[in-house]
Coordinates of C-alpha atoms in Angstrom, one line a residue:
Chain H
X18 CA 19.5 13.3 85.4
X19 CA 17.8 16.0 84.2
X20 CA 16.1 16.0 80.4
X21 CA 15.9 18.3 78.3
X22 CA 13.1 18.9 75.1
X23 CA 13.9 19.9 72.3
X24 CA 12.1 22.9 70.9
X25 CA 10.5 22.2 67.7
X26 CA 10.0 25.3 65.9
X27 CA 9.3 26.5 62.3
X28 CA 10.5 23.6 59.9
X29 CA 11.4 24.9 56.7
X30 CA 9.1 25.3 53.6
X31 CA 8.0 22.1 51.5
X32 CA 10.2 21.1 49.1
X33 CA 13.3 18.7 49.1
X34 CA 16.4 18.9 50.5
X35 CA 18.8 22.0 48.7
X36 CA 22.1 19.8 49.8
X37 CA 23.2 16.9 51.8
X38 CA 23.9 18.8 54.6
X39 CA 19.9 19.4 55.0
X40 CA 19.4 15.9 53.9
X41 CA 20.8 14.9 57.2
X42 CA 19.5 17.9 59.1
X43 CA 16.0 16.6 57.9
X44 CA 17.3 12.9 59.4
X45 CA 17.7 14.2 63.0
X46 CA 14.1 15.0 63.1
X47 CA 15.1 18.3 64.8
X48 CA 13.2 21.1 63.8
X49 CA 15.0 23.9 62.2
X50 CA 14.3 27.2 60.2
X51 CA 16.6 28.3 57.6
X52 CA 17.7 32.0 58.4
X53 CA 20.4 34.1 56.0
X54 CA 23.5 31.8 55.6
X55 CA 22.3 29.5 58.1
X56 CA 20.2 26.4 59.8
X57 CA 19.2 27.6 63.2
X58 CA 18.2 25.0 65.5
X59 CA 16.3 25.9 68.8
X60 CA 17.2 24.2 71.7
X61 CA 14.6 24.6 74.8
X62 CA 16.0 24.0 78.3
X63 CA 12.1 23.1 80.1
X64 CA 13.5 23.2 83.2
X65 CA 15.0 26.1 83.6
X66 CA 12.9 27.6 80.6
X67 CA 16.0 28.8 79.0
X68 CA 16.2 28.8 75.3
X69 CA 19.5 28.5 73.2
X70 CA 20.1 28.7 69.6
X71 CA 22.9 26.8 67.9
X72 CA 23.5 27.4 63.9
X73 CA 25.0 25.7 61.0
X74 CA 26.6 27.6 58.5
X75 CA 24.5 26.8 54.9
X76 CA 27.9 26.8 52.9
X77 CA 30.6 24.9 53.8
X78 CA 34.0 26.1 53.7
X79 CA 36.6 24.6 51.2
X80 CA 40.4 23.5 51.4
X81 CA 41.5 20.9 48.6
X82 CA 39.2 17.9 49.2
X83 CA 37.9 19.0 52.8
X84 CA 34.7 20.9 52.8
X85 CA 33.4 21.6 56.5
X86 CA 30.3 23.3 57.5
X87 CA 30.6 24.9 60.7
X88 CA 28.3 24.5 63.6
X89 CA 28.3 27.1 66.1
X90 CA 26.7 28.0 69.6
X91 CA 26.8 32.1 70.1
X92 CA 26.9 31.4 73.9
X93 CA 28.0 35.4 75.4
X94 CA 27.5 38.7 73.7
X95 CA 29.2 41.5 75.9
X96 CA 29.5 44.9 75.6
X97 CA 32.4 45.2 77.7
X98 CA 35.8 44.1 76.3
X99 CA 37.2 41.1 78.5
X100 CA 39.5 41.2 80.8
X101 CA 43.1 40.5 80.2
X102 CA 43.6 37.8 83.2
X103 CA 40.2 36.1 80.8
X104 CA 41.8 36.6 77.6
X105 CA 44.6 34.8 78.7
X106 CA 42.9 32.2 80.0
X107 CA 40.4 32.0 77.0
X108 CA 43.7 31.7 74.8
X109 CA 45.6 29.4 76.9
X110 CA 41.9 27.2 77.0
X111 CA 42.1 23.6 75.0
X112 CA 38.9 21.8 73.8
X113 CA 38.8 18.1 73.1
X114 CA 37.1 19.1 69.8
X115 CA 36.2 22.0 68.0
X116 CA 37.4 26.1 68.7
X117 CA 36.7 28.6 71.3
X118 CA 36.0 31.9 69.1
X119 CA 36.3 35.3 70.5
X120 CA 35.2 38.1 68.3
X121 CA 36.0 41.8 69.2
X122 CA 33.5 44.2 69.3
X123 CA 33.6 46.5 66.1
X124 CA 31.4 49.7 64.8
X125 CA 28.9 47.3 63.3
X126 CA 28.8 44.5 65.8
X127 CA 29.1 46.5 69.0
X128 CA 29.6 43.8 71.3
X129 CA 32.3 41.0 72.1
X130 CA 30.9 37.7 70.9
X131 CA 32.1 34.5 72.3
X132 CA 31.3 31.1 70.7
X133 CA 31.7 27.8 70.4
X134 CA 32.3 25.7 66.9
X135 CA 33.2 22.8 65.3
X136 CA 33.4 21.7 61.8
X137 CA 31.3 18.8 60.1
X138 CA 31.0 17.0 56.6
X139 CA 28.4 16.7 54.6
X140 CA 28.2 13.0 54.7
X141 CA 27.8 13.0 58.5
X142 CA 25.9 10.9 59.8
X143 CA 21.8 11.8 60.8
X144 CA 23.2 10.2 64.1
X145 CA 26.6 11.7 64.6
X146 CA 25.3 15.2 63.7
X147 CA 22.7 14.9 66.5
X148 CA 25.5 13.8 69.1
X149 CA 27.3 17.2 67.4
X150 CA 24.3 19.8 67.8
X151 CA 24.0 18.5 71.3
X152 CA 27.5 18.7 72.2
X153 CA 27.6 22.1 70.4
X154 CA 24.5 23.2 73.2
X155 CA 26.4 21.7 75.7
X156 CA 29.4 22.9 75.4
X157 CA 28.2 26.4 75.4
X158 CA 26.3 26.2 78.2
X159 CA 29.9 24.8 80.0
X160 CA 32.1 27.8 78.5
X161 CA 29.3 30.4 78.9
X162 CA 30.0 29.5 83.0
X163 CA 33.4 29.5 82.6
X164 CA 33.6 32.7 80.9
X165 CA 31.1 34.8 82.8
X166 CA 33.0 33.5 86.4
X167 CA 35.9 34.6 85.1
X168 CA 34.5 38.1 83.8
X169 CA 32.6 38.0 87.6
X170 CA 29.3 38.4 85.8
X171 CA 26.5 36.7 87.9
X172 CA 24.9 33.5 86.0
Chain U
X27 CA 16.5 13.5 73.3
X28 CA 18.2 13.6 76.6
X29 CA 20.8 16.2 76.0
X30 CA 22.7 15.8 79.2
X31 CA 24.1 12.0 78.5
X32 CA 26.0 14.3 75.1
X33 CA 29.5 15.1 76.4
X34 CA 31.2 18.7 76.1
X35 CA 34.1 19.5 74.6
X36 CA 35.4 21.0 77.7
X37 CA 38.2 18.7 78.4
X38 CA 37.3 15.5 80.9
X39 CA 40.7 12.9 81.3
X40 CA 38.1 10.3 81.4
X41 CA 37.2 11.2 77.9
X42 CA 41.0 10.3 76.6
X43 CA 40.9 7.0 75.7
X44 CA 43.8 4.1 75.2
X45 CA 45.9 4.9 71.7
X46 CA 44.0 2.8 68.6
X47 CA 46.1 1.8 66.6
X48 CA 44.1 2.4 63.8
X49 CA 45.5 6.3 62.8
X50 CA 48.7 5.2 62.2
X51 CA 47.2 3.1 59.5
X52 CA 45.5 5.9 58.0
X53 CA 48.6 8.3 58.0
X54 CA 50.6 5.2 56.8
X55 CA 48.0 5.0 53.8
X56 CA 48.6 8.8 53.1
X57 CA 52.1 8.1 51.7
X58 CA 53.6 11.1 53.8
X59 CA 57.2 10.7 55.8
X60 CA 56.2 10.3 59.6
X61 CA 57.8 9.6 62.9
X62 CA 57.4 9.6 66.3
X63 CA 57.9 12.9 68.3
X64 CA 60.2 13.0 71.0
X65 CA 57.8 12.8 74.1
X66 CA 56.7 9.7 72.0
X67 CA 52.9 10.5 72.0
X68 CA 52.9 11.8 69.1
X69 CA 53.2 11.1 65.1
X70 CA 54.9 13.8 63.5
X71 CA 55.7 15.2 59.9
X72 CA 58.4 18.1 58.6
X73 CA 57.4 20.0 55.8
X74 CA 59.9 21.8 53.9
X75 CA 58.8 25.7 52.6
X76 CA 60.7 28.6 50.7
X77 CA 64.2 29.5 52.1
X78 CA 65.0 26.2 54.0
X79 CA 62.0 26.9 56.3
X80 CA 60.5 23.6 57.8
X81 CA 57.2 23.1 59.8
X82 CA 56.3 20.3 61.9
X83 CA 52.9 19.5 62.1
X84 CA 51.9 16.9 65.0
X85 CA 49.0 13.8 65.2
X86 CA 47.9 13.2 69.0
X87 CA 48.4 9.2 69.1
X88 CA 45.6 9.0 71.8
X89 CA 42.1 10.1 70.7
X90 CA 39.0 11.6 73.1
X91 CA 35.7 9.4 72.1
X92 CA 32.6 11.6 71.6
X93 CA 29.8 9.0 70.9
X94 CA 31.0 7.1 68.1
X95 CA 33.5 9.1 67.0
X96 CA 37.3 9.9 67.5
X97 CA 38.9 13.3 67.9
X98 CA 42.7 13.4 67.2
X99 CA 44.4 16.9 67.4
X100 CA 46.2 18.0 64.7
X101 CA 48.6 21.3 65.4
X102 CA 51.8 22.9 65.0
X103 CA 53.9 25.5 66.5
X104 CA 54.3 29.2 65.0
X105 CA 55.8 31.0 68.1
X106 CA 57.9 30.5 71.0
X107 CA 58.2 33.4 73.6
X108 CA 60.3 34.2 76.6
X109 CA 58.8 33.8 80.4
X110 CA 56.9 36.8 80.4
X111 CA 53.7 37.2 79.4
X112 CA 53.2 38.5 76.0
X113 CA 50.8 41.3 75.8
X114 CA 47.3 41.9 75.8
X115 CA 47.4 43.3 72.1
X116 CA 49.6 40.2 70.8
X117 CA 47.3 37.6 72.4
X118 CA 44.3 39.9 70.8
X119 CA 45.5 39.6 67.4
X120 CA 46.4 35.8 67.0
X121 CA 43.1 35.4 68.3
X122 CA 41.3 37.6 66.1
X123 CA 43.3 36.5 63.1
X124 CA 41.0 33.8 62.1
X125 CA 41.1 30.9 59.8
X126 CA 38.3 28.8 57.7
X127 CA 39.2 25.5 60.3
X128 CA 40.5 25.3 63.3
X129 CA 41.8 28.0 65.9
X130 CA 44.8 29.2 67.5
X131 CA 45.9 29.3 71.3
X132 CA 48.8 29.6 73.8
X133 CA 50.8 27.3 76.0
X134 CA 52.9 28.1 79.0
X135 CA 55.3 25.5 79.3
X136 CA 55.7 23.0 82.6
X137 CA 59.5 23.0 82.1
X138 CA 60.9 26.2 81.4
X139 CA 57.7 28.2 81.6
X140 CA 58.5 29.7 78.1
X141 CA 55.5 30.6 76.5
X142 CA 54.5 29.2 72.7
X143 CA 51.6 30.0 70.1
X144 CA 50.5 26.8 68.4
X145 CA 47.6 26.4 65.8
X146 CA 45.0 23.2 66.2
X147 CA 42.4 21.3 64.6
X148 CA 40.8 17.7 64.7
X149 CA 40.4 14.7 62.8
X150 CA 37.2 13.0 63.1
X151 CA 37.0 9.4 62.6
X152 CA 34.5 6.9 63.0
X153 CA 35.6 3.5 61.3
X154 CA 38.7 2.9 60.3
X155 CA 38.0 0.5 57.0
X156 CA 39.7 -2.7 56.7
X157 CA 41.4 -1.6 53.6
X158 CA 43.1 1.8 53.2
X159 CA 44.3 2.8 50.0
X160 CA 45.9 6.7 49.1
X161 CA 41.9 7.3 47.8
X162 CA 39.9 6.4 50.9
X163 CA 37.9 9.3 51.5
X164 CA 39.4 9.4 55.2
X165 CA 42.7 9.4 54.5
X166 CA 42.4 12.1 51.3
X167 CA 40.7 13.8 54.4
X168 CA 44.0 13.4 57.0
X169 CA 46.1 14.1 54.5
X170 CA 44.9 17.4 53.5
X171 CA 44.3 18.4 57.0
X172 CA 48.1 18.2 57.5
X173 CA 48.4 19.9 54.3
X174 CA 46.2 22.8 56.2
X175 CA 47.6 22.7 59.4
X176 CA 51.0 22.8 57.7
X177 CA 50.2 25.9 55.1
X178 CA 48.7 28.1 58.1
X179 CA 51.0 26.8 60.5
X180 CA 53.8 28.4 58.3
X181 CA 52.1 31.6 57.4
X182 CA 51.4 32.6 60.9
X183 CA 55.1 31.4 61.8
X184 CA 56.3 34.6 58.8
X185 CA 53.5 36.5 60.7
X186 CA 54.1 36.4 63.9
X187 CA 57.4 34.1 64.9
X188 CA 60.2 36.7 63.6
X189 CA 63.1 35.3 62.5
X190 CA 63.0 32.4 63.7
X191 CA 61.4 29.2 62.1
X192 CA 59.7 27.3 64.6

């Protein structure tokens, strides 16, 4: 079994929690620097020395009584447009929980992003949003294989 | 923290576990008309729109456990193709056409190798509380996630399914 460390980098300035959200953040003892609309959590790979960010979105998103804040791991940028035989298989792929996201490349962004996410409340647990981040790094790690064999990009 | 004992979403069958019988308590609690779907593994609800439209929005009666906490898919259907493959640009743009929650993706049927466009998100649970009232947090939460699923599931069905009402 291999272990992994967790990176922890620059915690964010003094001061209490701005919502629950960071509340709970702050409860996972997980280092974490706030960054433009986000919490971006490091996660350090010692082994392999391999280091992998995975974000939560500061603002949650809103539908009648559910409000989610995403959690996402960016885990492929690619200047190349993907395949069709990948696309299909990207589309035709089914997660146990949370969304396989495939952004195009556009003027601004000029690459094609791939990433993995999931939605959260804010009265997750400290506990449960650990298991979450650590799923969210692990599953990105998983589709980042899957996607660059299919693409026949070397790992 | 040992990261490698956290599962991935990537789906494992050992990861399904037996049905609890506890979400059919919480959609009972939501008030909403339900049944069983044909295939009998799942729970599912018809929502009437504008110009006798309808849209079925399905509850996976078997749940994958992710620590402590249950996952239940909750999707509907807003295209059915033929055999052939649709195209590149068609798969591109249901893709691309993203929503707050949740994502869209395709299926090729076993059967009659037809293939469909459904739309999908998941219920998170944790504890089911001994008593479940229209109020509980968890079922306000259910209950408006199969308001969601049904409001985009009928928007991309006018988008994208033609004619047709699926």
């Amino acid at each position: 079994m291999t272990c992994f460390s967790v990176l922890l980098s620059i915690a964010i300035g003094g001061g209490f929690p701005q919502n629950s959200i960071e509340s709970k953040l702050k409860e996972t003892k997980l280092n974490y620097k706030q960054i433009e609309g986000f919490y971006q959590l490091t996660f350090v790979n010692s082994e392999k020395k391999e280091l992998r960010y995975i974000y939560i979105r500061s603002t949650p998103d809103s539908y009648l009584s559910l409000e989610k804040f995403e959690v996402m791991s960016i885990f492929l940028d690619q200047k190349e447009a993907p395949k069709t035989e990948t696309l299909f298989a990207l589309a035709k792929k089914r997660l146990s929980i949370g969304s396989l996201i495939y952004e195009k490349a556009t003027p601004e962004k000029p690459y094609h992003r791939y990433r993995y996410s999931v939605n959260i409340d804010s009265n997750t647990s400290s506990e449960a949003l650990s298991y979450i981040l650590s799923m969210a790094y692990n599953t990105g790690i998983s589709l980042e294989k899957e996607v660059k064999q299919l693409e026949g990009v070397s790992q | 923290m040992i990261l490698s004992l956290v599962a991935s979403a990537v789906i494992q069958q050992d990861q399904l576990i037996e049905r609890p019988k506890s979400i059919e308590s919480v959609l009972k609690a939501t008030g909403l008309n339900y049944s069983v779907s044909k295939n009998g593994k799942n729970y599912q609800l018809v929502f009437d729109h504008k110009n006798n439209r309808k849209q079925t929005v399905f509850v996976t009666q078997d749940a994958t456990k992710f620590g402590t906490m249950l996952s239940f898919s909750v999707y509907t259907n807003f295209w059915v193709g033929t055999t052939n493959d649709p195209s590149r640009e068609f798969v591109e743009e249901i893709l691309l056409d993203r929503k707050k929650y949740g994502h869209a993706y395709f299926r090729k049927n076993s059967a009659d190798e037809k293939w469909s466009g459904w739309f999908g998100w998941n219920f998170i649970i944790i504890e089911i509380p001994t008593e479940l009232s229209a109020e509980d947090p968890k079922v306000k939460e259910l209950k408006d996630t199969l308001y969601y699923i049904n409001q985009v599931g009928e928007e991309m069905d006018l988008k994208f399914g033609g004619s047709l009402d699926h």
